[in-house]
Coordinates of C-alpha atoms and ligand atoms in Angstrom, one line a residue:
M1 CA 77.9 89.9 133.4
P2 CA 80.6 89.2 135.9
T3 CA 79.8 89.1 139.6
T4 CA 82.1 90.0 142.4
S5 CA 82.7 87.2 144.9
H6 CA 80.9 87.1 148.3
T7 CA 82.1 85.3 151.4
L8 CA 79.8 84.0 154.1
Q9 CA 80.9 82.4 157.3
V10 CA 79.5 79.2 158.8
E11 CA 79.9 79.6 162.5
L12 CA 80.0 76.4 164.5
A13 CA 80.2 76.0 168.3
S14 CA 83.2 74.0 169.5
E15 CA 84.9 73.7 172.9
S16 CA 88.3 72.9 171.5
A17 CA 88.8 74.7 168.2
D18 CA 87.4 77.3 165.9
R19 CA 85.7 75.1 163.3
S20 CA 83.9 77.9 161.5
Y21 CA 84.6 78.1 157.8
P22 CA 84.0 80.3 154.8
I23 CA 81.7 79.8 151.8
V24 CA 83.1 81.8 148.9
I25 CA 80.7 82.5 145.9
G26 CA 82.0 83.9 142.7
Q27 CA 83.1 83.5 139.1
D28 CA 86.2 81.5 138.1
L29 CA 87.2 80.5 141.6
L30 CA 88.5 77.2 140.3
R31 CA 91.2 79.1 138.4
D32 CA 92.1 81.3 141.3
A33 CA 95.6 80.3 142.3
G34 CA 95.8 83.0 145.0
L35 CA 92.6 81.6 146.7
F36 CA 94.0 78.1 146.8
D37 CA 97.4 79.3 148.1
E38 CA 95.7 81.2 150.9
L39 CA 93.6 78.2 151.9
L40 CA 96.1 75.5 151.4
T41 CA 99.5 77.1 151.8
D42 CA 101.9 74.4 150.6
R43 CA 99.8 71.4 151.7
P44 CA 99.4 68.4 149.4
V45 CA 96.0 67.5 148.0
V46 CA 93.9 64.6 146.9
L47 CA 91.6 65.9 144.2
V48 CA 88.5 63.7 143.9
S49 CA 86.1 64.0 141.0
N50 CA 84.2 61.8 138.5
D51 CA 84.6 60.9 134.9
T52 CA 82.0 63.5 133.8
I53 CA 83.4 66.5 135.8
S54 CA 87.1 65.8 135.7
P55 CA 87.5 66.4 131.9
L56 CA 85.6 69.7 132.3
Y57 CA 87.3 71.2 135.4
A58 CA 90.3 69.2 136.7
A59 CA 92.9 70.8 134.4
Q60 CA 92.1 74.4 135.5
I61 CA 92.2 73.4 139.2
C62 CA 95.5 71.6 138.8
S63 CA 96.9 74.7 137.1
A64 CA 95.7 76.9 140.0
L65 CA 97.2 74.5 142.5
G66 CA 100.6 75.0 141.0
E67 CA 103.3 72.6 139.8
A68 CA 105.2 72.5 143.1
R69 CA 102.3 71.0 145.1
Q70 CA 101.8 67.2 145.4
V71 CA 98.5 66.4 143.8
T72 CA 96.9 63.0 143.6
Q73 CA 93.9 62.7 141.3
V74 CA 91.1 60.2 141.9
V75 CA 88.5 60.0 139.1
L76 CA 85.5 57.9 140.2
P77 CA 82.8 56.5 137.9
D78 CA 79.8 58.9 137.7
G79 CA 76.5 58.1 139.4
E80 CA 74.6 57.6 142.7
V81 CA 75.2 53.8 142.3
H82 CA 78.9 54.5 143.0
K83 CA 78.2 56.3 146.2
N84 CA 79.4 53.3 148.2
L85 CA 82.2 51.9 150.3
E86 CA 84.0 50.7 147.1
S87 CA 84.5 54.3 146.0
I88 CA 85.7 55.2 149.5
D89 CA 88.3 52.4 149.2
L90 CA 89.4 53.7 145.8
I91 CA 90.0 57.2 147.3
L92 CA 91.7 55.9 150.5
S93 CA 93.9 53.5 148.5
A94 CA 95.1 56.2 146.1
A95 CA 95.9 58.5 149.1
L96 CA 97.8 55.7 150.8
A97 CA 99.6 54.7 147.6
D98 CA 100.9 58.3 147.2
K99 CA 101.9 58.4 150.9
H100 CA 99.7 61.2 151.9
E101 CA 99.9 62.3 155.6
R102 CA 97.6 64.2 157.9
R103 CA 98.6 67.6 156.4
T104 CA 96.9 66.6 153.1
V105 CA 93.7 68.3 152.2
F106 CA 91.1 66.4 150.1
L107 CA 89.3 68.4 147.5
A108 CA 85.7 67.4 146.4
L109 CA 85.1 68.5 142.8
G110 CA 81.6 67.6 141.8
G111 CA 78.0 67.3 142.8
G112 CA 76.5 66.0 146.0
V113 CA 77.7 62.4 145.3
V114 CA 81.4 63.4 145.0
G115 CA 81.0 65.8 147.9
D116 CA 79.5 63.2 150.2
L117 CA 82.1 60.5 149.2
T118 CA 85.1 62.8 149.5
G119 CA 84.0 64.2 152.9
F120 CA 83.5 60.8 154.3
A121 CA 86.8 59.6 152.9
A122 CA 88.4 62.7 154.5
A123 CA 86.7 61.9 157.8
C124 CA 88.2 58.3 157.7
F125 CA 91.7 58.9 156.3
L126 CA 94.2 58.7 159.2
R127 CA 91.3 59.4 161.5
G128 CA 90.3 62.6 159.8
V129 CA 91.9 65.1 157.5
D130 CA 90.7 68.5 156.2
F131 CA 88.7 68.7 153.0
I132 CA 87.3 71.5 150.8
Q133 CA 84.1 71.4 148.9
L134 CA 84.2 72.6 145.2
P135 CA 80.5 72.0 144.4
T136 CA 79.6 71.9 140.7
T137 CA 75.8 71.3 140.7
L138 CA 73.3 73.8 141.9
L139 CA 72.0 71.3 144.5
A140 CA 75.5 70.8 145.9
Q141 CA 76.1 74.6 146.0
V142 CA 73.0 75.5 148.0
D143 CA 72.6 72.3 150.0
S144 CA 74.9 69.3 150.3
S145 CA 78.3 71.1 150.4
V146 CA 77.3 73.1 153.4
G147 CA 76.7 71.5 156.8
G148 CA 79.1 68.6 157.2
K149 CA 76.9 65.6 156.4
T150 CA 79.1 63.1 154.6
G151 CA 78.6 59.4 153.8
V152 CA 77.6 56.6 151.4
N153 CA 74.7 54.4 150.6
H154 CA 74.3 50.8 151.7
S155 CA 72.2 48.1 150.2
A156 CA 69.9 48.6 153.2
G157 CA 69.2 52.2 152.3
K158 CA 70.5 55.7 151.3
N159 CA 73.1 57.6 153.3
L160 CA 73.1 55.0 156.1
I161 CA 76.9 55.0 156.6
G162 CA 78.5 58.3 157.2
A163 CA 79.9 60.9 159.5
F164 CA 79.5 64.6 160.4
H165 CA 82.7 66.2 159.1
Q166 CA 82.8 69.9 158.4
P167 CA 84.8 71.2 155.4
L168 CA 87.7 73.7 155.7
A169 CA 85.9 75.8 153.1
V170 CA 83.3 75.7 150.3
L171 CA 84.2 77.4 147.0
I172 CA 81.2 77.9 144.8
D173 CA 82.3 78.7 141.2
L174 CA 79.2 80.0 139.4
Q175 CA 81.0 79.3 136.1
T176 CA 80.4 75.5 136.6
L177 CA 76.7 76.0 136.2
R178 CA 77.1 76.7 132.5
T179 CA 77.7 73.0 131.8
L180 CA 75.0 71.7 134.1
P181 CA 72.2 69.8 132.4
A182 CA 68.7 71.4 132.6
R183 CA 67.2 68.6 134.8
E184 CA 70.1 68.9 137.3
Y185 CA 69.7 72.7 137.4
A186 CA 66.0 72.4 138.1
A187 CA 66.7 69.9 140.9
G188 CA 68.8 72.6 142.6
I189 CA 66.1 75.2 142.1
A190 CA 63.7 73.0 144.1
E191 CA 66.1 73.2 147.1
I192 CA 66.4 77.0 146.8
I193 CA 62.6 77.6 146.9
K194 CA 62.5 75.3 149.9
Y195 CA 64.5 77.8 151.9
G196 CA 62.0 80.5 151.1
C197 CA 59.1 78.2 152.2
I198 CA 60.6 77.2 155.5
C199 CA 62.1 80.3 156.8
D200 CA 62.0 83.4 154.6
A201 CA 58.8 84.6 153.0
G202 CA 60.6 87.6 151.6
F203 CA 63.0 85.3 149.8
F204 CA 60.1 83.2 148.5
D205 CA 58.4 86.4 147.1
W206 CA 61.7 87.5 145.5
L207 CA 62.3 84.1 143.9
T208 CA 58.8 83.9 142.4
S209 CA 59.3 87.5 141.0
V210 CA 62.6 86.6 139.3
S211 CA 61.7 83.1 138.0
D212 CA 62.3 84.2 134.3
D213 CA 65.9 85.3 135.2
L214 CA 66.4 82.0 137.0
V215 CA 65.2 80.0 134.0
A216 CA 67.7 82.0 131.9
R217 CA 70.4 81.3 134.5
R218 CA 71.3 85.0 134.7
D219 CA 74.5 85.4 136.8
L220 CA 73.5 88.2 139.1
V221 CA 70.2 86.7 140.1
L222 CA 71.7 83.3 140.4
A223 CA 74.5 84.6 142.6
E224 CA 72.0 86.3 144.9
A225 CA 69.8 83.2 145.1
I226 CA 72.8 81.0 146.0
K227 CA 74.1 83.5 148.5
R228 CA 70.8 83.8 150.3
S229 CA 70.3 80.0 150.3
C230 CA 73.7 79.4 151.7
A231 CA 73.2 82.0 154.3
I232 CA 70.0 80.3 155.5
K233 CA 71.6 76.8 155.4
A234 CA 74.7 78.2 157.3
R235 CA 72.4 79.8 159.9
V236 CA 70.4 76.6 160.5
V237 CA 73.5 74.4 160.6
A238 CA 75.1 76.8 163.1
A239 CA 72.1 76.6 165.3
D240 CA 71.8 72.8 165.2
E241 CA 74.8 71.1 163.7
R242 CA 73.7 67.5 164.5
E243 CA 70.0 67.8 163.6
A244 CA 68.6 67.7 167.1
G245 CA 66.0 70.4 166.4
V246 CA 65.6 73.2 163.9
R247 CA 67.8 71.5 161.2
A248 CA 65.0 69.1 160.7
H249 CA 63.1 71.9 159.0
L250 CA 65.4 71.5 156.0
N251 CA 63.6 68.2 155.4
F252 CA 60.5 70.1 154.1
G253 CA 59.4 68.0 151.1
H254 CA 62.0 65.3 151.8
T255 CA 59.9 62.8 153.8
F256 CA 57.4 62.5 150.9
G257 CA 60.3 62.9 148.4
H258 CA 62.4 60.1 149.8
A259 CA 59.3 57.8 149.6
I260 CA 58.9 58.7 145.9
E261 CA 62.7 58.1 145.2
K262 CA 62.5 54.8 147.0
V263 CA 59.3 53.4 145.4
Q264 CA 60.1 54.7 141.9
G265 CA 63.8 53.5 142.1
Y266 CA 66.7 55.8 142.9
G267 CA 67.7 57.7 139.8
E268 CA 64.3 57.5 138.1
W269 CA 63.3 60.8 139.7
L270 CA 66.2 63.1 140.7
H271 CA 66.4 63.9 144.4
G272 CA 65.4 67.6 143.7
E273 CA 62.5 66.4 141.6
A274 CA 61.2 64.2 144.3
V275 CA 61.6 67.0 146.8
A276 CA 59.7 69.4 144.6
C277 CA 56.7 67.0 144.5
G278 CA 57.2 66.3 148.2
M279 CA 56.9 70.0 149.0
V280 CA 53.7 70.3 147.1
I281 CA 52.2 67.3 149.0
A282 CA 53.3 68.8 152.4
A283 CA 52.0 72.3 151.3
K284 CA 48.7 70.7 150.3
I285 CA 48.3 69.1 153.7
S286 CA 49.2 72.5 155.3
V287 CA 46.4 74.1 153.2
N288 CA 43.9 71.4 154.2
R289 CA 44.8 72.0 157.9
G290 CA 44.2 75.7 157.4
Y291 CA 47.8 76.7 158.1
I292 CA 48.5 78.4 154.8
L293 CA 46.3 79.9 152.1
P294 CA 45.6 78.0 148.9
E295 CA 47.3 80.9 147.1
V296 CA 50.7 80.0 148.6
L297 CA 50.4 76.4 147.2
D298 CA 49.4 77.9 143.8
R299 CA 52.5 80.1 143.8
L300 CA 54.8 77.3 144.8
T301 CA 53.3 75.0 142.1
T302 CA 53.5 77.6 139.4
F303 CA 57.1 78.4 140.3
L304 CA 58.1 74.7 140.2
E305 CA 56.3 74.2 136.9
R306 CA 58.4 77.0 135.3
F307 CA 61.4 74.6 135.7
N308 CA 59.5 71.5 134.6
L309 CA 59.7 70.1 138.1
P310 CA 57.0 67.5 138.9
V311 CA 54.1 68.8 141.1
S312 CA 51.9 65.7 140.9
P313 CA 52.7 62.5 142.8
P314 CA 53.3 59.3 140.8
P315 CA 49.8 57.9 140.0
D316 CA 50.8 54.4 141.2
M317 CA 51.6 55.7 144.7
D318 CA 48.7 55.8 147.2
A319 CA 48.8 56.7 150.9
D320 CA 49.7 53.1 151.8
A321 CA 52.6 53.2 149.4
F322 CA 53.9 56.5 150.9
L323 CA 53.4 55.3 154.5
A324 CA 55.2 52.0 153.9
A325 CA 58.1 53.8 152.3
M326 CA 58.3 56.5 154.9
A327 CA 58.3 54.1 157.8
G328 CA 61.9 53.2 156.8
D329 CA 63.1 56.8 156.7
K330 CA 66.0 57.8 159.0
K331 CA 63.8 60.7 160.3
V332 CA 61.4 58.3 162.0
A333 CA 61.6 59.0 165.8
K334 CA 60.2 56.4 168.3
G335 CA 58.2 54.7 165.6
K336 CA 56.4 58.0 164.5
I337 CA 57.0 59.6 161.2
R338 CA 58.0 63.2 161.6
Y339 CA 56.7 65.5 158.9
I340 CA 57.6 69.1 158.1
L341 CA 54.6 71.3 157.2
L342 CA 54.3 75.0 156.8
G343 CA 52.7 76.7 159.8
S344 CA 52.7 79.8 157.5
L345 CA 54.7 80.8 154.5
G346 CA 58.3 81.2 155.8
D347 CA 57.7 79.2 158.9
A348 CA 58.1 75.4 159.1
I349 CA 56.7 73.2 161.8
I350 CA 57.3 69.6 162.8
V351 CA 54.2 67.4 163.2
D352 CA 53.9 63.6 163.8
D353 CA 50.1 63.3 163.7
I354 CA 49.3 63.2 160.0
S355 CA 46.7 60.5 159.3
H356 CA 46.4 58.1 156.5
H357 CA 43.2 59.8 155.5
E358 CA 44.9 63.3 155.3
I359 CA 47.7 61.9 153.0
G360 CA 45.1 60.1 150.8
D361 CA 43.1 63.4 150.5
A362 CA 46.2 65.4 149.5
L363 CA 47.3 62.8 147.0
T364 CA 43.9 62.5 145.4
S365 CA 43.6 66.2 144.8
L366 CA 47.1 66.5 143.4
V367 CA 47.3 63.5 141.1
K368 CA 47.2 64.3 137.4
I369 CA 44.5 62.4 135.6
G370 CA 45.4 61.1 132.1
Ligands
NAD1 N1 75.4 66.0 152.5 C1 74.2 66.5 152.4 O1 73.8 67.3 153.3 C2 73.3 66.3 151.2 C3 72.2 67.1 151.0 C4 71.5 66.8 149.8 C5 71.8 65.8 149.0 N2 72.9 65.0 149.3 C6 73.3 64.0 148.4 O2 73.7 64.6 147.1 C7 73.6 63.7 146.1 C8 72.9 64.4 144.9 O3 73.8 65.4 144.5 P1 73.6 66.1 143.1 O4 72.2 66.4 142.8 O5 74.6 67.1 143.0 O6 73.9 64.8 142.1 P2 75.3 64.3 141.4 O7 76.4 64.5 142.3 O8 75.0 62.9 141.0 O9 75.4 65.2 140.1 C9 74.4 65.1 139.1 C10 75.0 64.8 137.7 O10 75.5 66.0 137.2 C11 76.9 65.8 136.8 N3 77.5 67.1 137.0 C12 77.9 67.7 138.2 N4 78.3 68.9 138.0 C13 78.3 69.2 136.7 C14 78.6 70.3 135.9 N5 79.0 71.4 136.4 N6 78.5 70.2 134.5 C15 78.0 69.0 134.0 N7 77.7 67.9 134.7 C16 77.8 68.0 136.0 C17 77.4 64.7 137.7 O11 78.5 64.1 137.1 C18 76.2 63.8 137.7 O12 76.1 63.1 136.5 C19 72.8 62.5 146.6 O13 73.7 61.4 146.9 C20 72.3 63.0 148.0 O14 72.1 62.0 148.9 C21 73.7 65.3 150.4

């Protein structure tokens, strides 16, 4: 069933210019010539994608961009391993070879990897040009495309090189989810339920009540889930653009999740899968501290399992392994690991006093035997 498009606004504070931008959510936006004309007028573009997504969607975008416009296409190799400075060089070199100027707008067509790379390239090109996010994974639609964090990985760690650079707009075409593999879809669902956990108990209740529709990727329910997730992310980013405070709540499940990704090897577990398991660990500690009822943990676990998301930590990871991996996390402040727990359902809190013993207890009760 078709859905009408919705527009949300990300409001950002700025002394010098109005940097707020729209998030448009709807069907067939990538074919919408009028929308591109409105956003870009006659400006040239550099369209960045990868070798999985470009064959699926680049032709329809190029057609919507119109024949009169200068379009440089950059097709990167697919994969997190290519989220590096080499890919940035490819994008910048292509833009320079085609003599793009500061009027040019970069378009990021893809998941979080393409979005982070293109945003960072846009932040660097001629000291900063505009870019538009065209996210094609559920995770990118509800999370990475909104908020202005851009960057690449380094051999020393993930996302260590980057810049805050807000997009000119985010266009979420729901049609792109039809080609998204099941595991990637589930990884995005994990980020959606996270928003309910950390700041909207009503949203959590609604999501758990429509889990069958979400499994079936029903358009109307999906559009609503994406809209509410983006609204939460936009609100949090507006309140704390540079992650000095409340934006850290978005890391619920991420501190434990990053440790899993790091120890298991990036790519072994998808980011959203590791976050799913990380949320269960954090929720279990919240239960053990008496902050939330065990029933909340049960509902979270049941919901995640509907999407085949992992809810048990890797059996080879004990508290020592988690603590060693988490010590290198970017979120460590003054030598202390900062964790996001649930003070209650819909209300995240930041703590830095979780003991080795508490982590061990939570892991032991969650690990699957056999
Ligand atoms: N900037 C931020 O705030 C932020 C937040 C969260 C995650 N991230 C970053 O995002 C990245 C993960 O993003 P992701 O989960 O989107 O992964 P991804 O970009 O690697 O995409 C996952 C896979 O799906 C394919 N794909 C994408 N859209 C498709 C479609 N519509 N149909 C078929 N295949 C499609 C991709 O080619 C890729 O193989 C990580 O690098 C992470 O660090 C950034």
